[in-house]
């Protein structure tokens, strides 16, 4: 039976090719994700190893230390330097610094832009940096710059380089250009070196270091040196070897991996329908062959095993091809992916044995599971069929049990979804998720039943519009309900997900956009891609022409009534001009009286009302009381608690201004305001549209990403349509020959196949879009309590576009099968059994 199964695989290479492609795409998504995450983490580990190659031991403050950062003082540095076995000990300071190019733009990624001190040893060199031009900075007005950043900015030794920390950029003379294995530079950022006293003043405080790098004397091991150094350190400091430090840091791609694996699961799920459809049709085409095997003594188990062996071979081939494709996809991703303006450090592609095993198991398992039902059905073929018709199509009666079960599951799923939508909150969302699973499963089971009445509705249109070809296309589409259902299921699943996400995110986007427009009255918003804005930025904006108010949003926290809450600290007079809080009780004016404004959902959950006086504890651990002066509708524009800066600033350890909102008299513009911060590459000024995009634009970005990832399932669905039509043409060779013989020309045959494909595709699309819109509404209902102004939006334009794309999918999928049917020799086709 194994030889028979292998012969059948080799005999039907063309028919099984699209099944291999479907499994291959799903496996490629899974294996590519695993290879990408392994390569990502390995690249960071390797880069960390390189960055610590010149560090035998590092002294740093223990990560468990709480309180104000003490740093490593000069006394501790001297004690470490005098130890036996220490060749050299160098103090290190680092922080965030941003370099501007000659046009004022930011060089490198803001997320990876750093600054450090140049710490030469006895030989005048710093082992962490190798200078290709010039030398390290040795006075206050000098800096050195990494080679990549210098090239991007067009800087040479002796040029003036603007460097920004917080506030306006300051100009320094470029003393040298260096290369380094620093992780931030490898990730696409920039690195600026300052003279040590300057770096201490900028990033820490005079005479204090962030860490100390220690070089071992000849013959002293790093482990021995770390133990010796640890004995002279204060309690809050710890000594570790460079090898230990290099093993602690690696890139984290878990979030990206989770998304990709989720969509790989969708792709494999869609593949199941294509595989099952393929093996069902193969079994039907080989009815006589399988029946003869039964007639000559093969048992049902042997026939089932034969089909499953075919599936195993197909799955193994697809897994191997998918693993190769996945590795290629990962290689492209690691070299081109944008990490917030940064990049992944260079490193080899990592394909672990676990990845190979997962790819093979998934590919083979998915294929064999999908082929199991067709295999069982093939085993039930009676030997007498060997002398009868080669094809024994399923009767309508055989679908009865399937339809009853499908109807029950669909109804149950719909009820659970509706109940979840009415319940709302996280519990409701869980119910909607469970109900959605049931509803999708039930609809898939019911698709063969639904295909007959649905396609019957369009058959008159096909007849009137396309004559005999249209009539035949309609009849062919419902001739085998199981096949039509399995083919349409792939498109239905893909478009269910796409439609649900579209309805949900477009609705949320509209609600957020309306909310933002109603609340924010400011004309411009100032943000900083670096370390945050400061008081000097506010002062500069207040002096700008045409500016009537400047409202900064300072973020902090306060423990209110035993609960720690993030707060937006604002200046009430300016806040009133820039914002209109949707107050439901109390008054926004209460902020000026030192009272707090609280979001409605927070107030409801804690039982707070306007006028309540609540105990508070500030960041500096001092206690006090605050009165609730207003309760406003919850929104994403401000944090759940709003308070005057006069209340929080006396207790804040550090002021952090996240955004500044500017109101003008109309006499100024974005360009004028940008000129205020000329030379500071991290500050950005956005108009009202940018403000709206800040809060709602990410939804569209997320939607576009989802479209791209879900496209893989639609590609597999296309393969399913192609597969169905190709096999249908093979099965109907005699029929096509007879049609040609009675006068249907090649164009008519081509049109018949194309219309059949379009009808099946549109049927799947209508099911998917309808189900997706229902689920999108249900998920939205569970979140609307947290989003004021939420109202369902059905994006008819996008949904219509999905239908058009489905029709196009059908046309493209029909190209090869239609061409094959049209080229059949009518006499040969008529003689075909």
Tab-separated table of N, CA, C and O in Angstrom, residues 132 145-152 177-180 185:
chain	number	residue	atom	x	y	z
A	132	UNK	N	39.315	56.612	13.777
A	132	UNK	CA	39.753	56.573	12.384
A	132	UNK	C	40.243	57.933	11.919
A	132	UNK	O	40.918	58.040	10.898
A	145	UNK	N	32.425	61.689	17.451
A	145	UNK	CA	31.199	61.135	16.868
A	145	UNK	C	31.494	59.808	16.181
A	145	UNK	O	32.572	59.638	15.578
A	146	UNK	N	30.555	58.855	16.287
A	146	UNK	CA	30.758	57.567	15.624
A	146	UNK	C	30.781	57.748	14.107
A	146	UNK	O	30.181	58.676	13.559
A	147	UNK	N	31.481	56.852	13.433
A	147	UNK	CA	31.759	56.997	12.000
A	147	UNK	C	30.487	57.052	11.159
A	147	UNK	O	30.355	57.891	10.264
A	148	UNK	N	29.509	56.172	11.446
A	148	UNK	CA	28.276	56.149	10.655
A	148	UNK	C	27.527	57.471	10.764
A	148	UNK	O	27.030	58.006	9.764
A	149	UNK	N	27.430	58.007	11.969
A	149	UNK	CA	26.706	59.267	12.166
A	149	UNK	C	27.439	60.427	11.506
A	149	UNK	O	26.816	61.329	10.936
A	150	UNK	N	28.769	60.402	11.570
A	150	UNK	CA	29.545	61.464	10.928
A	150	UNK	C	29.331	61.447	9.423
A	150	UNK	O	29.196	62.506	8.786
A	151	UNK	N	29.276	60.246	8.849
A	151	UNK	CA	29.037	60.141	7.410
A	151	UNK	C	27.631	60.587	7.040
A	151	UNK	O	27.423	61.275	6.036
A	152	UNK	N	26.628	60.211	7.849
A	152	UNK	CA	25.252	60.633	7.580
A	152	UNK	C	25.104	62.142	7.648
A	152	UNK	O	24.356	62.753	6.870
A	177	UNK	N	36.595	61.071	14.989
A	177	UNK	CA	35.589	60.137	14.481
A	177	UNK	C	36.075	58.722	14.798
A	177	UNK	O	37.238	58.390	14.552
A	178	UNK	N	35.195	57.894	15.332
A	178	UNK	CA	35.611	56.582	15.831
A	178	UNK	C	34.662	55.476	15.374
A	178	UNK	O	33.536	55.736	14.920
A	179	UNK	N	35.139	54.264	15.504
A	179	UNK	CA	34.299	53.079	15.312
A	179	UNK	C	34.126	52.412	16.672
A	179	UNK	O	34.971	52.548	17.558
A	180	UNK	N	33.027	51.679	16.826
A	180	UNK	CA	32.726	51.055	18.116
A	180	UNK	C	31.795	49.872	17.929
A	180	UNK	O	31.092	49.786	16.913
A	185	UNK	N	24.766	51.947	18.489
A	185	UNK	CA	25.248	52.310	17.148
A	185	UNK	C	24.928	51.194	16.169
A	185	UNK	O	24.477	51.442	15.039
